[in-house]
Short mmCIF file of C-alpha atoms and ligand atoms in Angstrom, two decimals:
data_model
loop_
_atom_site.label_atom_id
_atom_site.label_comp_id
_atom_site.label_asym_id
_atom_site.label_seq_id
_atom_site.Cartn_x
_atom_site.Cartn_y
_atom_site.Cartn_z
CA MET S 76 -42.10 16.50 -20.23
CA PRO S 77 -40.49 17.26 -16.76
CA ASP S 78 -37.09 18.51 -16.45
CA ILE S 79 -34.32 17.83 -13.78
CA HIS S 80 -33.01 20.48 -11.73
CA SER S 81 -30.44 20.65 -9.13
CA SER S 82 -28.76 21.72 -6.62
CA SER S 83 -25.34 22.22 -8.05
CA SER S 84 -24.74 24.75 -10.89
CA ASN S 85 -24.54 23.72 -14.36
CA ALA S 86 -23.03 20.39 -13.44
CA PRO S 87 -23.81 17.23 -15.37
CA ALA S 88 -24.92 13.96 -13.69
CA PRO S 89 -23.70 13.26 -10.13
CA THR S 90 -20.71 11.46 -10.25
CA SER S 91 -19.05 11.50 -7.98
CA ALA S 92 -18.50 13.44 -3.71
CA ALA S 93 -17.03 16.56 -5.11
CA THR S 94 -19.29 17.03 -7.87
CA ALA S 95 -22.60 15.60 -6.10
CA PRO S 96 -25.27 18.40 -5.53
CA THR S 97 -27.00 18.23 -1.60
CA MET S 98 -30.77 18.36 -3.06
CA VAL S 99 -32.07 17.33 -6.52
CA GLU S 100 -35.89 17.96 -8.06
CA VAL S 101 -37.68 16.08 -10.61
CA ILE S 102 -40.11 18.91 -12.30
CA PRO S 103 -43.56 17.98 -13.12
CA GLY S 104 -44.48 17.39 -16.93
CA GLY S 105 -46.29 14.83 -19.45
CA PRO S 106 -45.58 11.22 -19.26
CA VAL S 107 -42.90 9.91 -19.22
CA SER S 108 -41.77 6.77 -22.20
CA GLY S 109 -39.16 5.45 -23.28
CA VAL S 110 -36.69 2.88 -23.23
CA ILE S 111 -34.06 1.92 -20.56
CA GLN S 112 -31.51 -0.58 -18.75
CA PRO S 113 -30.81 -0.39 -15.49
CA PRO S 114 -27.48 -1.62 -14.28
CA GLY S 115 -26.43 -5.39 -13.31
CA SER S 116 -28.64 -7.02 -10.44
CA LYS S 117 -26.53 -6.07 -6.64
CA SER S 118 -27.68 -9.11 -5.51
CA LEU S 119 -26.09 -11.37 -8.88
CA THR S 120 -23.17 -9.91 -8.32
CA ASN S 121 -22.45 -10.16 -4.83
CA ARG S 122 -23.54 -14.32 -4.98
CA ALA S 123 -21.43 -14.32 -8.21
CA LEU S 124 -19.00 -12.89 -6.49
CA ILE S 125 -18.30 -14.69 -3.91
CA CYS S 126 -19.10 -18.14 -5.56
CA ALA S 127 -16.15 -17.14 -7.99
CA ALA S 128 -13.65 -16.47 -5.15
CA PHE S 129 -13.86 -19.67 -4.14
CA ALA S 130 -13.64 -20.84 -7.91
CA ALA S 131 -11.32 -23.59 -9.45
CA GLY S 132 -10.79 -21.59 -12.84
CA THR S 133 -10.93 -17.98 -13.84
CA SER S 134 -14.38 -16.96 -14.26
CA GLN S 135 -15.76 -13.49 -15.84
CA LEU S 136 -18.82 -12.11 -14.35
CA ARG S 137 -21.01 -9.82 -17.70
CA GLY S 138 -22.95 -7.50 -16.66
CA ALA S 139 -21.78 -6.81 -12.96
CA LEU S 140 -23.05 -3.73 -11.06
CA ARG S 141 -20.71 -1.51 -10.09
CA SER S 142 -21.62 1.05 -7.14
CA GLU S 143 -20.76 1.39 -3.22
CA ASP S 144 -22.54 -2.42 -1.91
CA THR S 145 -19.91 -4.50 -4.72
CA GLU S 146 -17.27 -2.10 -4.16
CA VAL S 147 -17.32 -2.96 -0.72
CA MET S 148 -17.44 -6.99 -1.65
CA ILE S 149 -14.75 -6.47 -3.98
CA ASP S 150 -12.14 -4.66 -2.03
CA ALA S 151 -13.02 -7.55 0.54
CA LEU S 152 -11.76 -10.22 -1.09
CA ARG S 153 -9.14 -8.65 -2.38
CA THR S 154 -7.78 -8.09 0.92
CA ILE S 155 -8.35 -10.92 2.06
CA GLY S 156 -5.71 -11.82 -1.54
CA VAL S 157 -8.32 -12.77 -4.03
CA ASN S 158 -7.15 -11.69 -7.47
CA ILE S 159 -10.50 -8.99 -9.03
CA ASP S 160 -9.56 -6.99 -12.68
CA VAL S 161 -12.22 -4.85 -13.64
CA THR S 162 -12.98 -3.84 -16.86
CA GLU S 163 -15.63 -1.90 -19.29
CA GLY S 164 -16.66 1.05 -16.83
CA GLY S 165 -16.64 -2.14 -14.20
CA ARG S 166 -19.61 -3.86 -15.75
CA THR S 167 -16.80 -7.04 -16.17
CA ILE S 168 -15.23 -8.49 -13.07
CA THR S 169 -12.78 -11.03 -13.64
CA VAL S 170 -12.41 -13.27 -10.32
CA HIS S 171 -8.68 -15.36 -11.19
CA ASN S 172 -8.47 -18.39 -10.65
CA ASP S 173 -4.68 -18.58 -8.66
CA THR S 174 -5.54 -17.02 -6.05
CA VAL S 175 -7.66 -17.62 -2.90
CA HIS S 176 -6.88 -21.59 -1.62
CA ASN S 177 -8.84 -22.84 1.24
CA ASP S 178 -5.60 -24.68 2.29
CA THR S 179 -3.93 -22.36 4.75
CA VAL S 180 -6.56 -22.32 7.36
CA HIS S 181 -4.13 -22.88 10.36
CA ASN S 182 -1.94 -19.61 9.45
CA ASP S 183 -5.45 -17.85 9.63
CA THR S 184 -5.96 -17.06 5.49
CA VAL S 185 -8.36 -18.31 3.54
CA HIS S 186 -5.38 -17.46 0.83
CA ASN S 187 -1.82 -18.95 0.33
CA ASP S 188 -0.74 -17.16 -2.74
CA THR S 189 -1.17 -13.93 -2.63
CA ALA S 190 -2.10 -13.46 1.60
CA LYS S 191 1.43 -12.30 1.80
CA THR S 192 0.48 -8.61 0.37
CA ALA S 193 -2.98 -8.78 1.51
CA SER S 194 -2.61 -5.65 4.50
CA LYS S 195 -2.77 -7.29 8.06
CA PRO S 196 -1.01 -7.10 11.03
CA ASP S 197 0.04 -10.57 11.92
CA ASN S 198 -1.74 -12.67 14.74
CA GLU S 199 -4.44 -9.56 13.83
CA PRO S 200 -7.66 -9.70 12.28
CA TYR S 201 -8.52 -8.88 8.66
CA PRO S 202 -10.23 -5.84 8.86
CA LEU S 203 -13.17 -5.42 6.34
CA PHE S 204 -15.00 -2.64 5.63
CA ILE S 205 -18.23 -3.20 4.46
CA ALA S 206 -19.99 0.14 4.78
CA ASN S 207 -23.75 -0.88 4.81
CA SER S 208 -23.84 -3.80 2.56
CA GLY S 209 -26.69 -6.30 4.25
CA THR S 210 -25.67 -9.10 1.18
CA THR S 211 -21.78 -7.94 1.49
CA ILE S 212 -21.46 -8.54 5.34
CA ARG S 213 -23.67 -11.72 5.58
CA PHE S 214 -22.26 -13.61 2.25
CA LEU S 215 -19.33 -13.01 3.68
CA THR S 216 -19.64 -14.05 7.52
CA ALA S 217 -20.72 -16.86 5.94
CA ALA S 218 -18.29 -18.00 3.24
CA LEU S 219 -15.93 -16.91 5.61
CA SER S 220 -15.97 -18.92 8.74
CA ALA S 221 -15.94 -21.55 6.91
CA ALA S 222 -12.81 -20.59 4.79
CA GLY S 223 -11.66 -20.51 8.21
CA GLY S 224 -8.74 -17.64 9.33
CA GLN S 225 -9.26 -14.56 11.33
CA PHE S 226 -12.13 -11.34 10.07
CA ARG S 227 -13.49 -8.18 12.04
CA LEU S 228 -16.39 -7.21 9.93
CA HIS S 229 -17.74 -3.23 10.43
CA GLY S 230 -18.93 -1.00 8.51
CA VAL S 231 -20.98 2.09 9.16
CA PRO S 232 -23.50 3.54 11.75
CA ARG S 233 -26.10 1.50 10.49
CA MET S 234 -24.52 -1.17 10.03
CA HIS S 235 -24.15 -1.27 13.24
CA GLU S 236 -27.64 -1.77 14.03
CA ARG S 237 -28.59 -3.93 11.37
CA PRO S 238 -29.01 -7.27 12.44
CA ILE S 239 -27.17 -10.59 12.36
CA GLY S 240 -27.90 -12.62 15.66
CA ASP S 241 -29.66 -14.97 13.56
CA LEU S 242 -26.26 -16.07 10.96
CA ILE S 243 -23.60 -15.77 14.38
CA ASP S 244 -26.47 -18.11 16.26
CA ALA S 245 -26.23 -20.53 13.34
CA ILE S 246 -22.54 -20.65 12.51
CA SER S 247 -21.67 -21.13 15.78
CA THR S 248 -23.34 -24.38 15.82
CA VAL S 249 -20.72 -25.39 13.63
CA ILE S 250 -17.80 -23.42 13.66
CA GLN S 251 -14.06 -24.99 14.66
CA GLY S 252 -13.35 -21.65 17.06
CA SER S 253 -15.15 -18.90 17.18
CA ILE S 254 -17.92 -16.09 16.31
CA THR S 255 -19.02 -13.15 18.07
CA ALA S 256 -21.32 -9.74 16.98
CA GLU S 257 -19.81 -7.02 18.73
CA SER S 258 -22.90 -4.80 19.72
CA PRO S 259 -24.92 -6.21 22.47
CA GLN S 260 -28.47 -6.50 20.39
CA GLY S 261 -26.28 -9.14 18.06
CA CYS S 262 -25.57 -6.90 15.50
CA PRO S 263 -22.02 -6.25 13.94
CA PRO S 264 -18.49 -5.81 13.89
CA VAL S 265 -17.68 -9.39 13.99
CA SER S 266 -15.32 -11.00 14.41
CA ILE S 267 -14.48 -14.41 13.36
CA ASP S 268 -11.57 -16.66 14.56
CA SER S 269 -11.96 -20.01 12.56
CA ALA S 270 -10.44 -23.31 10.86
CA GLY S 271 -14.01 -23.81 9.11
CA TRP S 272 -17.09 -25.40 9.60
CA ARG S 273 -17.12 -28.62 11.31
CA GLU S 274 -19.83 -31.36 9.44
CA GLY S 275 -23.13 -31.33 10.69
CA GLU S 276 -27.24 -29.91 9.87
CA ILE S 277 -26.56 -26.32 10.37
CA GLU S 278 -30.88 -24.70 11.74
CA VAL S 279 -31.23 -20.65 10.64
CA GLY S 280 -34.08 -18.41 11.63
CA GLY S 281 -35.83 -17.37 8.25
CA ALA S 282 -37.69 -14.33 9.71
CA VAL S 283 -35.39 -11.37 10.16
CA SER S 284 -33.22 -11.53 6.78
CA SER S 285 -33.37 -14.68 3.82
CA GLN S 286 -28.89 -13.16 3.49
CA TYR S 287 -28.46 -15.67 6.42
CA LEU S 288 -29.99 -18.38 5.21
CA SER S 289 -28.80 -17.62 1.78
CA GLY S 290 -24.99 -17.06 3.27
CA LEU S 291 -24.59 -20.09 4.83
CA MET S 292 -25.56 -21.86 1.29
CA MET S 293 -22.88 -19.94 -0.32
CA ALA S 294 -20.53 -20.89 1.91
CA ALA S 295 -21.68 -24.92 2.52
CA PRO S 296 -19.24 -25.74 -0.30
CA ILE S 297 -17.07 -23.81 1.05
CA GLY S 298 -14.79 -25.54 3.35
CA PRO S 299 -11.37 -26.07 4.07
CA ARG S 300 -10.01 -28.87 1.39
CA ASP S 301 -7.26 -30.17 4.10
CA ALA S 302 -9.65 -30.97 7.57
CA ASN S 303 -8.99 -33.64 8.80
CA PRO S 304 -11.63 -35.84 8.22
CA PRO S 305 -12.75 -33.82 5.23
CA ARG S 306 -16.44 -32.55 5.34
CA SER S 307 -19.09 -34.43 3.99
CA GLN S 308 -19.78 -33.95 0.53
CA THR S 309 -23.20 -32.87 1.39
CA THR S 310 -24.61 -29.86 3.93
CA ARG S 311 -28.08 -29.74 5.48
CA ILE S 312 -28.91 -25.77 5.90
CA ALA S 313 -32.38 -26.07 7.39
CA VAL S 314 -35.16 -22.78 7.99
CA GLN S 315 -36.75 -22.58 11.66
CA GLY S 316 -39.92 -20.86 11.00
CA GLU S 317 -41.38 -18.54 8.77
CA LEU S 318 -39.23 -17.34 5.69
CA VAL S 319 -39.16 -13.64 4.02
CA SER S 320 -37.89 -12.85 0.66
CA ARG S 321 -38.60 -15.86 -0.46
CA PRO S 322 -37.41 -15.50 -3.94
CA TYR S 323 -33.87 -14.82 -3.35
CA VAL S 324 -33.55 -17.66 -2.22
CA GLU S 325 -34.27 -19.56 -5.62
CA MET S 326 -32.21 -16.85 -6.57
CA THR S 327 -29.21 -18.28 -4.42
CA CYS S 328 -29.80 -22.72 -4.91
CA ARG S 329 -29.37 -21.25 -9.40
CA VAL S 330 -26.56 -19.03 -8.61
CA LEU S 331 -24.67 -21.95 -6.78
CA GLU S 332 -26.27 -24.14 -9.31
CA SER S 333 -24.51 -21.90 -12.25
CA PHE S 334 -20.75 -22.33 -10.22
CA GLY S 335 -21.43 -26.21 -10.49
CA ALA S 336 -22.94 -26.75 -6.67
CA THR S 337 -26.40 -29.53 -6.84
CA VAL S 338 -28.64 -28.12 -4.25
CA LYS S 339 -32.29 -30.55 -3.32
CA THR S 340 -35.20 -28.36 -2.10
CA ILE S 341 -36.48 -30.81 1.44
CA THR S 342 -39.96 -29.70 2.23
CA SER S 343 -41.19 -32.89 4.36
CA GLY S 344 -39.88 -35.14 7.29
CA LEU S 345 -38.43 -32.15 8.42
CA ALA S 346 -37.62 -31.61 11.93
CA ALA S 347 -39.94 -30.04 13.99
CA GLY S 348 -40.39 -25.88 13.26
CA GLN S 349 -38.37 -26.65 10.59
CA SER S 350 -40.00 -25.22 7.17
CA VAL S 351 -37.48 -25.86 4.46
CA ALA S 352 -34.47 -27.12 3.92
CA PHE S 353 -31.56 -27.49 0.76
CA ASP S 354 -29.20 -29.78 0.70
CA ILE S 355 -25.83 -27.79 -0.72
CA SER S 356 -22.54 -30.31 -2.41
CA PRO S 357 -19.58 -28.40 -3.87
CA ALA S 358 -19.06 -28.64 -7.46
CA THR S 359 -16.78 -31.44 -8.13
CA THR S 360 -12.95 -29.85 -8.74
CA THR S 361 -10.33 -32.31 -8.78
CA ASP S 362 -8.22 -29.27 -6.33
CA GLY S 363 -11.48 -29.83 -3.42
CA TYR S 364 -12.58 -26.36 -4.84
CA GLY S 365 -15.97 -26.10 -3.60
CA TYR S 366 -17.14 -24.39 -7.12
CA ARG S 367 -16.35 -24.20 -10.46
CA GLY S 368 -14.98 -21.10 -12.55
CA ILE S 369 -16.93 -19.87 -15.22
CA ASP S 370 -18.54 -16.64 -17.68
CA TYR S 371 -21.81 -15.46 -16.15
CA ALA S 372 -24.24 -12.88 -17.54
CA ILE S 373 -25.28 -10.70 -14.46
CA GLU S 374 -29.27 -9.95 -15.48
CA PRO S 375 -30.17 -6.13 -15.62
CA ASP S 376 -31.14 -4.84 -11.11
CA ALA S 377 -35.26 -5.50 -10.72
CA SER S 378 -35.55 -3.09 -8.16
CA ALA S 379 -34.34 -0.97 -10.11
CA ALA S 380 -36.11 -1.38 -12.79
CA SER S 381 -38.82 -0.85 -10.62
CA TYR S 382 -38.16 2.76 -10.48
CA PHE S 383 -38.86 3.19 -14.42
CA TRP S 384 -41.82 1.04 -14.68
CA ALA S 385 -43.83 3.50 -11.83
CA ALA S 386 -41.99 6.59 -13.23
CA ALA S 387 -45.56 5.13 -16.24
CA ALA S 388 -47.63 4.46 -14.00
CA ILE S 389 -46.97 7.40 -12.30
CA SER S 390 -46.60 9.99 -15.50
CA GLY S 391 -49.67 8.03 -17.27
CA GLY S 392 -46.69 7.13 -19.68
CA SER S 393 -45.11 4.11 -21.28
CA VAL S 394 -41.63 2.93 -20.17
CA THR S 395 -40.07 -0.29 -21.22
CA VAL S 396 -36.92 -1.69 -19.41
CA THR S 397 -35.02 -4.86 -21.39
CA GLY S 398 -33.04 -7.24 -20.35
CA LEU S 399 -35.58 -8.87 -17.81
CA THR S 400 -38.64 -10.24 -18.29
CA HIS S 401 -40.52 -13.05 -15.80
CA ALA S 402 -38.31 -15.59 -16.59
CA ALA S 403 -35.48 -13.53 -14.88
CA MET S 404 -33.72 -15.04 -11.36
CA GLN S 405 -34.95 -11.73 -9.52
CA GLY S 406 -38.48 -12.11 -8.27
CA ASP S 407 -38.79 -8.20 -7.95
CA VAL S 408 -39.36 -8.30 -12.18
CA GLY S 409 -43.20 -9.08 -10.56
CA PHE S 410 -43.18 -5.20 -9.03
CA VAL S 411 -45.45 -5.27 -12.91
CA ASP S 412 -47.35 -7.43 -11.77
CA VAL S 413 -48.65 -5.49 -8.57
CA LEU S 414 -48.83 -2.64 -11.04
CA LYS S 415 -51.55 -4.72 -13.05
CA GLN S 416 -53.46 -4.61 -10.28
CA MET S 417 -53.59 -1.12 -9.65
CA GLY S 418 -54.51 -0.96 -13.36
CA CYS S 419 -51.48 -0.72 -15.93
CA GLU S 420 -51.22 -1.81 -18.48
CA VAL S 421 -48.15 -4.94 -18.56
CA ASP S 422 -47.01 -5.77 -21.58
CA GLU S 423 -43.68 -8.57 -21.40
CA HIS S 424 -42.21 -9.38 -25.02
CA GLU S 425 -38.35 -10.54 -25.96
CA ALA S 426 -36.51 -7.46 -24.88
CA GLY S 427 -38.30 -7.08 -21.97
CA ILE S 428 -41.41 -5.48 -20.11
CA THR S 429 -43.94 -2.58 -20.98
CA VAL S 430 -45.42 -1.02 -18.57
CA THR S 431 -48.25 1.98 -19.61
CA GLY S 432 -50.08 4.08 -16.82
CA GLY S 433 -53.62 3.88 -16.35
CA ARG S 434 -56.31 4.53 -14.01
CA LEU S 435 -54.82 3.03 -10.44
CA HIS S 436 -56.86 2.53 -7.80
CA GLY S 437 -55.33 1.73 -4.35
CA ILE S 438 -55.21 -2.42 -3.34
CA ASP S 439 -54.34 -4.50 -0.70
CA VAL S 440 -51.01 -6.93 -1.52
CA ASP S 441 -48.46 -8.62 0.54
CA MET S 442 -45.02 -7.34 -0.71
CA ASN S 443 -43.59 -10.07 1.21
CA ALA S 444 -40.66 -11.34 -1.90
CA ILE S 445 -40.65 -8.03 -3.33
CA SER S 446 -39.56 -6.20 -0.20
CA ASP S 447 -37.62 -3.52 -1.97
CA THR S 448 -39.71 -2.30 -4.04
CA VAL S 449 -42.43 -1.01 -1.18
CA GLN S 450 -40.54 2.11 -1.82
CA THR S 451 -41.63 2.44 -4.69
CA LEU S 452 -45.33 1.00 -5.20
CA ALA S 453 -45.97 3.70 -1.98
CA VAL S 454 -45.13 6.08 -4.87
CA VAL S 455 -47.14 5.13 -7.03
CA ALA S 456 -49.80 4.24 -4.35
CA LEU S 457 -50.38 8.72 -3.39
CA PHE S 458 -52.01 8.89 -6.91
CA ALA S 459 -53.92 6.55 -7.05
CA THR S 460 -57.46 6.57 -6.49
CA GLY S 461 -58.22 5.11 -2.81
CA PRO S 462 -56.02 3.49 0.33
CA THR S 463 -53.00 0.91 -0.58
CA ARG S 464 -52.32 -1.52 2.27
CA VAL S 465 -48.98 -2.67 2.38
CA ARG S 466 -48.57 -5.92 3.92
CA GLY S 467 -46.21 -8.70 5.46
CA VAL S 468 -42.76 -6.52 5.30
CA ALA S 469 -42.19 -5.98 8.56
CA HIS S 470 -38.38 -7.38 7.78
CA ASN S 471 -38.21 -3.47 6.58
CA ARG S 472 -37.47 -1.49 9.27
CA PHE S 473 -34.13 -3.41 9.60
CA LYS S 474 -32.77 -2.60 5.64
CA GLU S 475 -30.66 0.90 5.50
CA THR S 476 -33.32 2.74 7.05
CA ASP S 477 -36.84 1.67 9.09
CA ARG S 478 -38.23 2.29 5.38
CA ILE S 479 -41.83 1.44 7.02
CA GLY S 480 -41.62 4.28 9.65
CA ASP S 481 -39.76 6.61 8.02
CA LEU S 482 -41.31 5.48 4.66
CA ALA S 483 -44.84 6.81 6.89
CA CYS S 484 -42.95 10.60 7.70
CA GLU S 485 -42.03 11.47 4.31
CA LEU S 486 -44.60 10.60 2.33
CA THR S 487 -46.46 12.11 5.41
CA LYS S 488 -45.09 15.45 4.38
CA LEU S 489 -46.62 15.33 0.54
CA GLY S 490 -50.03 15.38 1.59
CA ALA S 491 -51.11 12.02 2.09
CA HIS S 492 -52.22 10.16 5.29
CA VAL S 493 -50.83 7.28 5.91
CA THR S 494 -50.84 4.78 8.33
CA GLU S 495 -48.11 3.15 9.96
CA HIS S 496 -48.73 -1.41 10.50
CA GLU S 497 -46.20 -3.28 12.53
CA ASP S 498 -45.94 -5.07 8.82
CA GLY S 499 -46.44 -2.89 6.86
CA LEU S 500 -47.97 0.85 5.76
CA THR S 501 -51.75 2.30 4.53
CA ILE S 502 -51.50 5.48 2.07
CA THR S 503 -54.36 7.08 1.54
CA PRO S 504 -54.50 9.68 -0.90
CA PRO S 505 -56.17 12.86 -0.22
CA ALA S 506 -59.89 12.93 -0.92
CA ASN S 507 -59.31 15.37 -4.09
CA GLY S 508 -56.51 13.08 -5.61
CA SER S 509 -52.68 14.14 -6.15
CA GLU S 510 -54.25 18.43 -6.63
CA GLY S 511 -54.58 17.71 -3.08
CA LEU S 512 -50.80 16.66 -2.62
CA HIS S 513 -48.12 19.09 -2.34
CA GLY S 514 -43.61 19.24 -3.14
CA ALA S 515 -41.64 19.32 0.32
CA VAL S 516 -37.85 18.95 1.03
CA LEU S 517 -37.82 14.84 1.42
CA GLN S 518 -35.09 13.22 3.65
CA THR S 519 -33.75 10.17 2.78
CA TYR S 520 -32.27 8.61 5.59
CA HIS S 521 -28.21 7.58 3.90
CA ASP S 522 -31.33 5.57 2.22
CA HIS S 523 -30.37 5.20 -1.74
CA ARG S 524 -34.41 3.64 -2.40
CA MET S 525 -35.69 6.43 -0.18
CA ALA S 526 -33.95 8.78 -3.03
CA MET S 527 -34.53 6.97 -6.15
CA SER S 528 -38.69 6.38 -4.91
CA LEU S 529 -39.78 9.79 -4.02
CA SER S 530 -37.86 11.40 -7.02
CA LEU S 531 -40.24 9.87 -8.92
CA ALA S 532 -43.30 11.86 -6.75
CA GLY S 533 -42.13 14.84 -8.62
CA LEU S 534 -43.37 13.52 -11.64
CA ARG S 535 -46.85 15.10 -10.80
CA ILE S 536 -46.35 17.09 -8.05
CA ALA S 537 -44.34 20.52 -7.57
CA GLY S 538 -41.83 21.36 -5.18
CA VAL S 539 -40.32 17.75 -4.45
CA LYS S 540 -36.85 18.46 -3.40
CA ILE S 541 -35.14 14.91 -3.17
CA MET S 542 -32.45 15.83 0.35
CA ASP S 543 -28.84 13.52 -1.10
CA PRO S 544 -29.46 11.54 -4.22
CA SER S 545 -26.41 10.79 -3.99
CA CYS S 546 -27.20 7.74 -1.62
CA THR S 547 -28.52 6.21 -5.00
CA GLY S 548 -24.57 5.82 -5.19
CA LYS S 549 -25.16 2.18 -2.44
CA THR S 550 -27.04 0.77 -6.03
CA TYR S 551 -26.80 2.56 -8.53
CA PRO S 552 -25.51 5.58 -8.75
CA GLU S 553 -26.02 6.97 -12.16
CA TYR S 554 -29.73 6.92 -11.22
CA PHE S 555 -30.07 10.76 -11.95
CA ALA S 556 -28.84 11.26 -14.92
CA ASP S 557 -30.37 7.91 -16.47
CA LEU S 558 -34.06 8.97 -14.91
CA GLU S 559 -33.29 12.31 -17.40
CA GLN S 560 -32.22 10.75 -19.62
CA LEU S 561 -35.28 8.89 -19.37
CA ILE S 562 -37.77 11.87 -18.79
CA GLY S 563 -36.27 12.95 -22.27
CA ARG S 564 -35.46 16.59 -22.22
CA ALA S 565 -32.00 18.43 -21.56
CA HIS S 566 -31.86 19.23 -17.34
CA HIS S 567 -31.80 22.54 -16.01
CA TRP S 568 -29.33 22.49 -13.13
CA SER S 569 -30.42 25.80 -10.86
CA THR S 570 -29.60 26.22 -7.33
CA LEU S 571 -32.61 25.83 -4.73
CA SER S 572 -32.58 26.77 -0.61
CA THR S 573 -34.60 24.80 1.11
O1 S3P E 700 -30.09 -11.93 -1.13
C1 S3P E 700 -30.47 -10.76 -0.99
O2 S3P E 700 -30.11 -10.22 -2.46
C2 S3P E 700 -31.56 -9.92 -0.75
C3 S3P E 700 -31.72 -10.58 -0.74
C4 S3P E 700 -32.91 -8.83 0.67
O3 S3P E 700 -32.44 -9.23 2.17
P1 S3P E 700 -34.00 -9.83 3.12
O4 S3P E 700 -34.12 -10.68 3.00
O5 S3P E 700 -33.24 -8.73 4.36
O6 S3P E 700 -35.24 -9.03 2.99
C5 S3P E 700 -33.45 -7.86 -0.08
O7 S3P E 700 -33.89 -6.56 0.82
C6 S3P E 700 -31.72 -7.04 -0.61
O8 S3P E 700 -31.47 -6.09 -1.22
C7 S3P E 700 -30.84 -8.49 -1.20
C1 PEP E 701 -32.28 -4.11 1.67
C2 PEP E 701 -31.03 -3.88 1.12
O1 PEP E 701 -29.44 -3.90 0.84
P1 PEP E 701 -29.03 -4.92 1.68
O2 PEP E 701 -29.79 -6.01 2.25
O3 PEP E 701 -28.05 -5.21 0.71
O4 PEP E 701 -27.73 -3.83 2.53
C3 PEP E 701 -31.10 -2.81 -0.18
O5 PEP E 701 -30.80 -2.50 -1.41
O6 PEP E 701 -32.54 -2.26 -0.72
#
């Protein structure tokens, strides 16, 4: 059985910056088999937090994800005065009803009860630190511009290189006030000084990220309650041209509906160049809130599940991920269908989905809809017969890092031949198969998915060392501990040097 080594001597699983190892090595072994459930979905947790913050009535989010990406969302909402309790090790989040009101936009705040306690200098925007969470900055930019107030959203250096211009352009057409992206390339920080949105159809580009559209859809029911004249009940949001990562938009529709809003998808009679539109109406509440507070169960994270299914594929084992089936809201469950195409057996049952490794062969696959699993697939492709071509993911260059160029660079270090394309990559394993692969020290570029996916190469290749493993904290702080548990043997920590 494989075994994990870390550069932190005798340490338990990495839990904090103080104990976090700087490098982790997964030692090769036999087939990986077991049952696992990853933590809650990042995408669902952050959507539910936005809806709950602008809902009438308390919401309870169960099975939520607690990680850097949800932490920055919670911190930002608390900074503007939303009352949020987190219990059960972070898995239950209670968002109280008596906090966010949109009726004080004229006081430059979305909040009328506890804003007094929020830290904001007079006549200055709320400073909101978003780290490198794309969902948080895109969803909050839209929601807060609709609610009204003054805000400045900023993040780590990479966040200030990630595009947000299409979203800013869209909001600019309806905002009563101003919104600007401070970097010359249309990237964060974002400054907002808003008295809410005017009525009117909004058009947004969807070729760079679906998060712009999802953000606008979630913001549509939020308008200021005392606007005069009041906003119409229905806002149309139309997509100009291509829309990437489509399943996340379906997810947005379903979350909005759970919190009481109504969504109608429009596919005909659209203006020139528009590919789809959504008519969104707020929940019917007595006091004008856009959403209704609810009890909400969050699915386990399907992107995180991809690593465990891939572990079975790579090692020839059998892994069951519980709590996820094709009925889930997350498109990334579709990753198992890609593994099936490559030769794995996929068995869906009531409890979840079991992947059993088989003889793997390379495939040609469009992963536009499930782009967060491209890195996982690329590592599986190392162990297949023949090349694997991944298409349709040009937008992966704008994520935590350039997930085409940087991924190609790291896979090459392991001995694969990798060709980079504008919209993806081709991974060609060595002619003599995995025997031609070799260990290497792999960089992770502050990208959680780089660390989680590349670590799986260590299940079959000796000497795969993953730098900065604590970057998994963005969405999965316990990843290496969970992987180790799945691998099934007490790990041995040792000091490693490059
Ligand atoms: O809406 C969401 O929750 C997400 C959408 C996707 O982004 P893009 O639409 O930018 O591809 C995905 O990569 C991200 O991890 C989460
Ligand atoms: C792209 C990702 O996240 P975000 O865009 O939310 O930062 C991700 O989690 O892979």
